[in-house]
XYZ file of C-alpha atoms in Angstrom:
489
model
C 105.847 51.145 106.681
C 103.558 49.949 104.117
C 101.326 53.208 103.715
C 105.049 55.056 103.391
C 106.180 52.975 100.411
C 103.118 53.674 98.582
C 103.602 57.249 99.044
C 103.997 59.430 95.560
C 108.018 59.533 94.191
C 109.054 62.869 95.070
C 109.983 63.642 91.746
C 106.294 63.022 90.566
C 105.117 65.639 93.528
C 107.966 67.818 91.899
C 106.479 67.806 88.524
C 103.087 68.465 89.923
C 103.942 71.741 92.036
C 106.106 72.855 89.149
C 103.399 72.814 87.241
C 101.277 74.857 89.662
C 104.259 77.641 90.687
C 104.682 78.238 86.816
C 101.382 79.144 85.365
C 101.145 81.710 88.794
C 104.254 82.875 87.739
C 103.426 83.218 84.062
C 100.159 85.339 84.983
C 102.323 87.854 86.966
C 103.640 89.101 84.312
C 101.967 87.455 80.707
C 99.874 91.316 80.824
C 102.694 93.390 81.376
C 103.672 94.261 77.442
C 99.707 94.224 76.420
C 98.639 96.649 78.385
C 97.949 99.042 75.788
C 96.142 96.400 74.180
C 94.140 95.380 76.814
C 93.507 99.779 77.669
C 92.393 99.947 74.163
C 89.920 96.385 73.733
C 88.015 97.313 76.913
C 88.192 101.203 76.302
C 89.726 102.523 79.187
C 92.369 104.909 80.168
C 96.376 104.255 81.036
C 95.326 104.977 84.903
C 93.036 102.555 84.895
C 94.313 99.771 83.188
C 97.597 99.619 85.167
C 95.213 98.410 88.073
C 94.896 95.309 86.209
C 98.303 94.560 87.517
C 98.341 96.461 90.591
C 94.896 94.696 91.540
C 96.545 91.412 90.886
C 99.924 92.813 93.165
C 97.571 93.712 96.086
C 95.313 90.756 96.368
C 98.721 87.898 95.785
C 100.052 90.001 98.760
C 97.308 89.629 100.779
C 96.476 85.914 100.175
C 99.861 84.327 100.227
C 100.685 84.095 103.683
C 97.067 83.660 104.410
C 96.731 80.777 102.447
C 99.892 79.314 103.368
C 98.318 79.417 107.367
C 95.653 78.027 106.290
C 97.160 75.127 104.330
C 99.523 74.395 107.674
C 96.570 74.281 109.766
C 93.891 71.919 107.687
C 96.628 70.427 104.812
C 98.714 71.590 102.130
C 98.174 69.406 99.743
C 93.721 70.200 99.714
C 94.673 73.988 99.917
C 97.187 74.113 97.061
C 93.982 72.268 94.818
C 92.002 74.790 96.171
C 94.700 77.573 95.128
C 94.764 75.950 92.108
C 91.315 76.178 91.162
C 90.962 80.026 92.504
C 93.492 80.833 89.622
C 91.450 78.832 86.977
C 88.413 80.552 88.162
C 90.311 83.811 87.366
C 91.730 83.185 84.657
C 88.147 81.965 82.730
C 86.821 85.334 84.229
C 89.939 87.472 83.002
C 89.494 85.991 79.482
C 85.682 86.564 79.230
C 85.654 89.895 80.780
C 83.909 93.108 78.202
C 85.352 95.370 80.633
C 87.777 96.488 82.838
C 85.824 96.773 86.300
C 85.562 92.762 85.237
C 88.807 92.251 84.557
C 89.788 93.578 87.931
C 87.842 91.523 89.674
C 89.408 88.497 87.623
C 93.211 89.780 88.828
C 92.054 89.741 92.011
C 90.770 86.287 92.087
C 93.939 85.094 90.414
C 95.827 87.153 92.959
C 94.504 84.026 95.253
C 97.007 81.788 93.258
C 99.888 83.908 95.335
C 99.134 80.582 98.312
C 101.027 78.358 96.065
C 104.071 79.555 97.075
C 104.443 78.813 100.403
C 102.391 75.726 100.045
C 104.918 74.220 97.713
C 107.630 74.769 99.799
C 106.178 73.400 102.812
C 104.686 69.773 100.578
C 108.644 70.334 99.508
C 109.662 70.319 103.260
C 106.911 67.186 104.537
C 107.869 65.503 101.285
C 111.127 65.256 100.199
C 114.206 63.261 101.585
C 116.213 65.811 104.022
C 119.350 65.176 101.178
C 117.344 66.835 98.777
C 115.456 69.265 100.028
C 117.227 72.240 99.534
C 117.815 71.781 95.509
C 114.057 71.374 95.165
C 113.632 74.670 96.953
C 115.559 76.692 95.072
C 114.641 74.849 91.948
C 111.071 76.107 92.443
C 112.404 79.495 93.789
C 114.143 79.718 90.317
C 111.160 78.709 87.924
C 109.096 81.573 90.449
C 111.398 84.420 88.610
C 111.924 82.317 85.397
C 108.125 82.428 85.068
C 107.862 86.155 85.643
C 110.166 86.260 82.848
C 108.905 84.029 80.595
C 105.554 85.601 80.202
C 106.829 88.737 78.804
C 108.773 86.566 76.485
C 105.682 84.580 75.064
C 103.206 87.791 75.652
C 103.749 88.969 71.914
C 103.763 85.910 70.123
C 100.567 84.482 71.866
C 98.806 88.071 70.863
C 100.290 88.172 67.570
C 99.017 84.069 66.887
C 95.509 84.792 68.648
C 94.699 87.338 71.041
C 95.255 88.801 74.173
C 92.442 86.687 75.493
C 94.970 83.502 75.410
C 97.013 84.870 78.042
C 94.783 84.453 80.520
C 93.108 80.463 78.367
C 96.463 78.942 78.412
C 97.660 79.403 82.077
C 93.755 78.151 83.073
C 94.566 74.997 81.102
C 97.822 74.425 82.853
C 96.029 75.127 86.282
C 93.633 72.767 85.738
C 95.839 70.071 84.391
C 98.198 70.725 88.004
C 94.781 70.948 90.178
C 93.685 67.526 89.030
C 97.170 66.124 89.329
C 97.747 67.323 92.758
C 94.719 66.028 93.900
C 95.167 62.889 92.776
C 99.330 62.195 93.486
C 100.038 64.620 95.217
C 100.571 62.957 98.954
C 98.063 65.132 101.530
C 101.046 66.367 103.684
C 101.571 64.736 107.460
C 102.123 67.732 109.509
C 99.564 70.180 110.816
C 99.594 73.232 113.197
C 96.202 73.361 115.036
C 94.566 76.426 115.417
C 92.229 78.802 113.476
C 92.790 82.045 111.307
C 92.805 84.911 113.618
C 91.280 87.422 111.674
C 91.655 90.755 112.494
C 95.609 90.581 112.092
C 94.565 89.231 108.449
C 91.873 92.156 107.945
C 94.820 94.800 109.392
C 97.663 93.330 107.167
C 95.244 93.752 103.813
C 94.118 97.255 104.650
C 98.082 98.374 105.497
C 98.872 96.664 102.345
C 96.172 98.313 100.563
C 97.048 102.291 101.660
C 100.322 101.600 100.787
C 100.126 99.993 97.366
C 97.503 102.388 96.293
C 99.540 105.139 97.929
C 102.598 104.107 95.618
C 100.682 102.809 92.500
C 98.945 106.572 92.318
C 101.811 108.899 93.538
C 102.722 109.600 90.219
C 99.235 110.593 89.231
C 98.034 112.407 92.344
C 101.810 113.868 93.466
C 104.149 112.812 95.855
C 102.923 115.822 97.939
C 99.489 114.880 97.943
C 97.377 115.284 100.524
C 96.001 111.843 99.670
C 98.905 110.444 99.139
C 100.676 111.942 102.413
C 97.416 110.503 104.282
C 97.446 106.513 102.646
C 101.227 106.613 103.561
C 100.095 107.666 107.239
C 97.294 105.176 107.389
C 99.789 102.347 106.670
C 101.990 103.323 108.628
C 99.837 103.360 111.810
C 97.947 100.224 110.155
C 101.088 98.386 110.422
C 102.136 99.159 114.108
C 98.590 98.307 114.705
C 99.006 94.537 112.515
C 102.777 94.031 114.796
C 101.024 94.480 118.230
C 97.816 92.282 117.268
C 100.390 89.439 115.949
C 102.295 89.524 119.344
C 98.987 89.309 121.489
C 97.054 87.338 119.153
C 96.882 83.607 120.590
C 97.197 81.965 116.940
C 98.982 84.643 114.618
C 98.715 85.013 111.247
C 102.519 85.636 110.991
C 104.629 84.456 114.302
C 106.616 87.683 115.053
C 108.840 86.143 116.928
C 109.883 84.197 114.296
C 110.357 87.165 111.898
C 112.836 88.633 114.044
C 115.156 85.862 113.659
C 118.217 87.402 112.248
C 118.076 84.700 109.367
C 114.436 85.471 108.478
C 114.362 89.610 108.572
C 118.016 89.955 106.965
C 116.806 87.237 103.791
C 113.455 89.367 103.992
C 115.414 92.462 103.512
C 117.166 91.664 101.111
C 113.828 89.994 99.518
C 112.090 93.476 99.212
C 115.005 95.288 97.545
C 115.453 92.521 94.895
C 111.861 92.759 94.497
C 112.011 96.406 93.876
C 114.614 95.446 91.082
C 113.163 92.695 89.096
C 109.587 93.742 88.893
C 110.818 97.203 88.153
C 112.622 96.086 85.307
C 110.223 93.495 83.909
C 107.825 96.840 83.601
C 110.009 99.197 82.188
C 112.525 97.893 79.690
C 110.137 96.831 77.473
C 108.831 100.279 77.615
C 112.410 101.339 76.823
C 113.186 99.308 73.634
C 109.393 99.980 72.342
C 109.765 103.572 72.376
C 109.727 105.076 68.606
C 113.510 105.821 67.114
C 112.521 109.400 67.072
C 113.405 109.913 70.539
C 116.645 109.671 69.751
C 117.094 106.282 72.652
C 114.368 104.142 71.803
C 114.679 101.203 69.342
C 111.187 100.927 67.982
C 110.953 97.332 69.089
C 107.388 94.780 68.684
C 105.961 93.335 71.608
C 107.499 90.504 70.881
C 111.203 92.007 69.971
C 110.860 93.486 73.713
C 110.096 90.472 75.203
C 113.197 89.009 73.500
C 115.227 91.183 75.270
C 114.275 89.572 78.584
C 114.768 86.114 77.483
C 118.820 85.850 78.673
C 117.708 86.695 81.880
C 115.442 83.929 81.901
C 117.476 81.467 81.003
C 120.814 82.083 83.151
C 118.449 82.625 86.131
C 116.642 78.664 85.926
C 120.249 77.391 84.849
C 122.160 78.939 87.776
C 119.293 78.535 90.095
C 120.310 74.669 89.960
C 123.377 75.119 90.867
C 123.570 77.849 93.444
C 122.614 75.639 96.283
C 125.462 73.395 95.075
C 127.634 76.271 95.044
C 126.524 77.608 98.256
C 127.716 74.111 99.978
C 131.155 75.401 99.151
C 131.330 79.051 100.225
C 128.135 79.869 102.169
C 124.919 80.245 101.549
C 125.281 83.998 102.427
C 128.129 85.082 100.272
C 126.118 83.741 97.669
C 123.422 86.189 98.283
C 126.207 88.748 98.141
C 127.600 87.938 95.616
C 123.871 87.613 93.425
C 123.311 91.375 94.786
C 126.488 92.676 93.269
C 126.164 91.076 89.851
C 122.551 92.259 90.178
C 123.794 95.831 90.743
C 126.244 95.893 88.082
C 123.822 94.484 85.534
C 121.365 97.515 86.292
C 124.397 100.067 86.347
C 124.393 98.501 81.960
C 120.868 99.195 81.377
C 121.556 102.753 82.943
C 124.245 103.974 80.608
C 124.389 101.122 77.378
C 121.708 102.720 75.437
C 123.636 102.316 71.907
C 122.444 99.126 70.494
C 120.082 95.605 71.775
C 122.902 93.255 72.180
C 123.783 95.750 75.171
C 120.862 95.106 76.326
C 121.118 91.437 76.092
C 124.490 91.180 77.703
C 122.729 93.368 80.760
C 120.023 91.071 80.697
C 121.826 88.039 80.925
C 124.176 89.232 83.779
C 121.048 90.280 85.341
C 119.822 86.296 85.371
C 123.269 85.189 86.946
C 123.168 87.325 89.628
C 119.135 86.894 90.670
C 119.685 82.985 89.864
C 122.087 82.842 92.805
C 120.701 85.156 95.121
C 116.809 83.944 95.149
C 118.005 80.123 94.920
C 120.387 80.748 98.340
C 117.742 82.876 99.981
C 114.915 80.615 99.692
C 117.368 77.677 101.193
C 118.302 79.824 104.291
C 114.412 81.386 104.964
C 113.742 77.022 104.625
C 116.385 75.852 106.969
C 116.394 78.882 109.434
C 112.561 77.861 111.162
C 111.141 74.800 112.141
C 108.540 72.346 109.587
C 105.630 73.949 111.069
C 106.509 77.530 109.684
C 107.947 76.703 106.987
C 104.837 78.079 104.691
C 104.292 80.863 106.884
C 107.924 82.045 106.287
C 108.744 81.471 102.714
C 105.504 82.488 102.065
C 106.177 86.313 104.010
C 109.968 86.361 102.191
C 107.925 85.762 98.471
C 105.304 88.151 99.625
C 107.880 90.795 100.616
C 109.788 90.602 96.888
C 106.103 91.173 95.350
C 105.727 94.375 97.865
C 109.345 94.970 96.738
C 107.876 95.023 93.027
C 104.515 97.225 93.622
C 107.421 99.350 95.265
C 109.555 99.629 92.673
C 107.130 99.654 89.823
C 105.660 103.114 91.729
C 109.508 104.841 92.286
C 110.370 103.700 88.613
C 106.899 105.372 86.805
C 107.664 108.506 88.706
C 111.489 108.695 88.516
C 111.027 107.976 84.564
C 107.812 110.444 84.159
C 109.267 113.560 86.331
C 110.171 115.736 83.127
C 108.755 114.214 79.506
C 109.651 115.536 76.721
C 107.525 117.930 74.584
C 106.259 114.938 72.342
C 104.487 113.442 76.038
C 107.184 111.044 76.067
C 109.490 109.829 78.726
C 113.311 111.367 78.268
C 116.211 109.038 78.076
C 117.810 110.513 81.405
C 114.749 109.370 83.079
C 115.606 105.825 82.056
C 119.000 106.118 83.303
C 118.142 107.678 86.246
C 115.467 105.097 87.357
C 117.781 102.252 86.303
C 120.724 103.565 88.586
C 118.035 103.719 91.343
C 116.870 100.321 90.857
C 120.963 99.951 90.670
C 121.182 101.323 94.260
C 118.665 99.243 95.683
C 120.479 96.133 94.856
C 123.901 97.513 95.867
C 121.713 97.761 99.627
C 120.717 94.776 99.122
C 124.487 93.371 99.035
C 125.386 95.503 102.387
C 122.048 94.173 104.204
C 123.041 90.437 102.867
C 126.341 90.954 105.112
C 124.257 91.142 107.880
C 122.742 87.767 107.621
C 124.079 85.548 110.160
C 126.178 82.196 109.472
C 126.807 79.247 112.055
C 125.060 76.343 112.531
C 123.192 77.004 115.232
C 120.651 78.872 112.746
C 119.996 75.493 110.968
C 117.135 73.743 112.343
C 117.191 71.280 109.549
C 119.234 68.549 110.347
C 120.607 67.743 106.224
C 122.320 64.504 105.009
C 125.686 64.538 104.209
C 125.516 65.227 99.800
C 125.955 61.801 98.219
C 129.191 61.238 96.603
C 127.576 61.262 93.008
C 125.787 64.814 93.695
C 124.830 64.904 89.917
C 122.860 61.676 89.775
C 120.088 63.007 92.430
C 118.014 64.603 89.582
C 114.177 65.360 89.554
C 112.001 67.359 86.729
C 113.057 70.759 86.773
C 116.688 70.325 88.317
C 118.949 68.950 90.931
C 117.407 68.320 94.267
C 121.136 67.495 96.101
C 120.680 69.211 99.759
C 122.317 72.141 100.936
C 124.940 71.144 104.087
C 124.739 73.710 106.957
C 127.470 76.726 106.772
């Protein structure tokens, strides 16, 4: 009882893994507006350069639900240190690097920094009191996408007061600062699932990963039709059936299939990969969009900075109703929420499709854009959580963030050629390619509401056995948000 009351406060753990979750999420997306910047410093070409992102997309896909195996099997709390440190390590390499063959490198190191997602969430689920658990969840589910955001906010003015070579300085100083803090208050977590990495599921899921991110990240270069392209969308697909039968024989897997196919976990996963197609699509492209010169006839001209802007609603309703969804699941049900996020998601897209007149359109799009991710990412993270058992708990919110990051590399492929297919004389894309990719990204989310109906309610899918809320719900409060527990539909 003793070594228990010495334990860290929960709130202090908080503050320590928020730390961590938001400079990864501030390096997803801190080089999205600079690209051109960075294409022109190191003296490369557009093709080129935009692996500096999909190099970062493949390798956080890869690593995530590796190193949230590995951190059940030997501790969370020495892994996420270790996760921590990989994205330092990246991010001193990323801001040193002359070229871009260095820089590439660098992104994928970083792209190690994707194991601090699951890792949180399972320190969240060995840590906190069972009352709580659920608010922290989707109070570090929310600052995941609020991140994302975020950096495309602060990109311009961090190039504008130094250079690009701060977005990669600053997120190594806060990596650091949450590396030495989790080491030393961060509590290492109890629980532990024996066993070893089996690795030829783990070599099979990066190289099915691999032909199909490269496959989608080049179709618009190479052609749809490509012989190439045709082939890497083969190879996954027979790389894949061959990861799915290794997992079921394998004797320690790297992902339990049988727990995927739990109704809970593949419907939230679902719906993951088509909000993922959405939000990364958009974080990519509507800067593009308001940055494109007046002369077009669509575009508003806007600075790096002035684009970034335009993101910044989004940002904000998404951390503020992220608080609150869980609270406003306990009333109606975890999975209308998610519903109801997807259709307020969809609408939002159907704006930036057709209100091209003015920014405060824009704004108004982006903004109902927050609401409705807020409430579906907070309520999915809370029903991957209490669908499985402690052990998994990394292995599965770790697969549901790594299928919204697929969902991105996705997206970010459809969008570039949907918005490329027919450019105008002056090279540039045409404003019906902006509508047309923003309806698409429109119809993904309006799937994603249909596929949300199909996730099941009841409480025989809870295996977490939650406190009843206290009667003063607003008083349980940590860094970041409230931490009140989500009661069982």
């Amino acid at each position: 009882m003793a070594s228990e009351t010495r334990r860290t406060p929960h709130q202090v753990t908080f503050a320590v893994l928020a730390a961590g979750v938001s400079a990864y999420a501030l390096l997803q997306s801190l080089v999205t507006p600079v690209l051109p910047t960075i294409q022109e410093s190191l003296h490369t070409n557009q093709n080129t350069v935009t692996w500096v992102l999909t190099a970062y997309l493949l390798s956080a896909s890869i690593f995530t639900p590796i190193m949230g195996r590995i951190g059940d099997m030997i501790g969370k709390e020495r892994v996420f240190v270790a996760t921590m440190s990989a994205l330092a390590a990246g991010s001193l390499l990323a801001a040193l690097a002359t070229n871009v063959q260095v820089m590439i490198i660098a992104r994928v190191i970083q792209g190690i920094g994707g194991g601090v997602l699951p890792l949180a969430f399972g320190i969240i689920r060995d840590e906190f009191p069972k009352e709580k658990l659920s608010g922290a969840v989707g109070a570090i589910a929310s600052l995941i996408a609020v991140g994302a955001g975020l950096g495309i906010v602060l990109a311009g003015p961090i190039v504008n007061a130094l250079n690009y070579h701060w977005l990669f300085w600053l997120p190594m100083i806060l990596c650091i600062v949450a590396a030495v803090a989790a080491h030393f208050l961060v509590p290492e977590s109890p629980i532990r699932t024996p066993g070893r990495i089996s690795w030829l599921p783990a070599v099979l899921l990066s190289a099915w990963l691999v032909a199909l991110l490269v496959a989608l990240s080049q179709a618009p270069v190479w052609g749809w039709a490509s012989g190439k392209v045709i082939g890497l969308f083969v190879a996954a697909v027979v790389l894949a059936v061959g990861w799915v039968q290794v997992e079921l024989r394998a004797a320690m897997p790297l992902i339990d299939m049988k727990m995927m196919r739990l109704p809970a976990v593949w419907t939230n996963n679902l719906v993951a990969l088509l909000f993922g197609v959405g939000m990364y699509a958009t974080f990519a492209f509507l800067p593009e969009f308001v940055q494109t010169p007046k002369s077009t006839g669509y575009g508003f001209g806007s600075s790096i900075t002035e684009s970034g802007l335009i993101l910044l609603p989004m940002s904000v309703a998404m951390f503020f109703v992220g608080l609150y969804a869980n609270r406003f699941a306990q009333r109606v049900g975890g999975k209308v929420v998610v519903v109801l996020g997807s259709l307020i998601g969809t609408l939002s897209l159907a704006l930036l499709a057709f209100a091209h007149g003015a920014t405060w359109e824009l704004y108004i799009a982006t903004a109902v854009m927050g609401v409705g991710f807020g409430l579906a990412f907070a309520a999915m993270s809370s029903l991957i959580v209490a669908a499985v058992p402690p052990e998994q708990t990394g292995v599965a919110s770790g697969m549901n963030a790594n299928i919204r990051t697929i969902g991105g590399s996705i997206g970010a492929a459809l969008m570039a050629s949907v918005v490329t297919a027919s450019p105008a004389a002056d090279g540039l894309p045409r404003e019906s390619g902006y509508t047309n990719g923003f309806a698409m990204l429109g119809g993904a989310l309006l799937v994603a509401a249909f596929a949300a109906m199909l996730i099941p309610v009841g409480r025989r899918l809870h295996t977490v056995d939650f406190a009843d809320e206290p009667e003063h719900a607003e008083l349980a409060m940590v860094p970041g948000g409230t931490v009140v527990g989500d009661k069982p539909e």
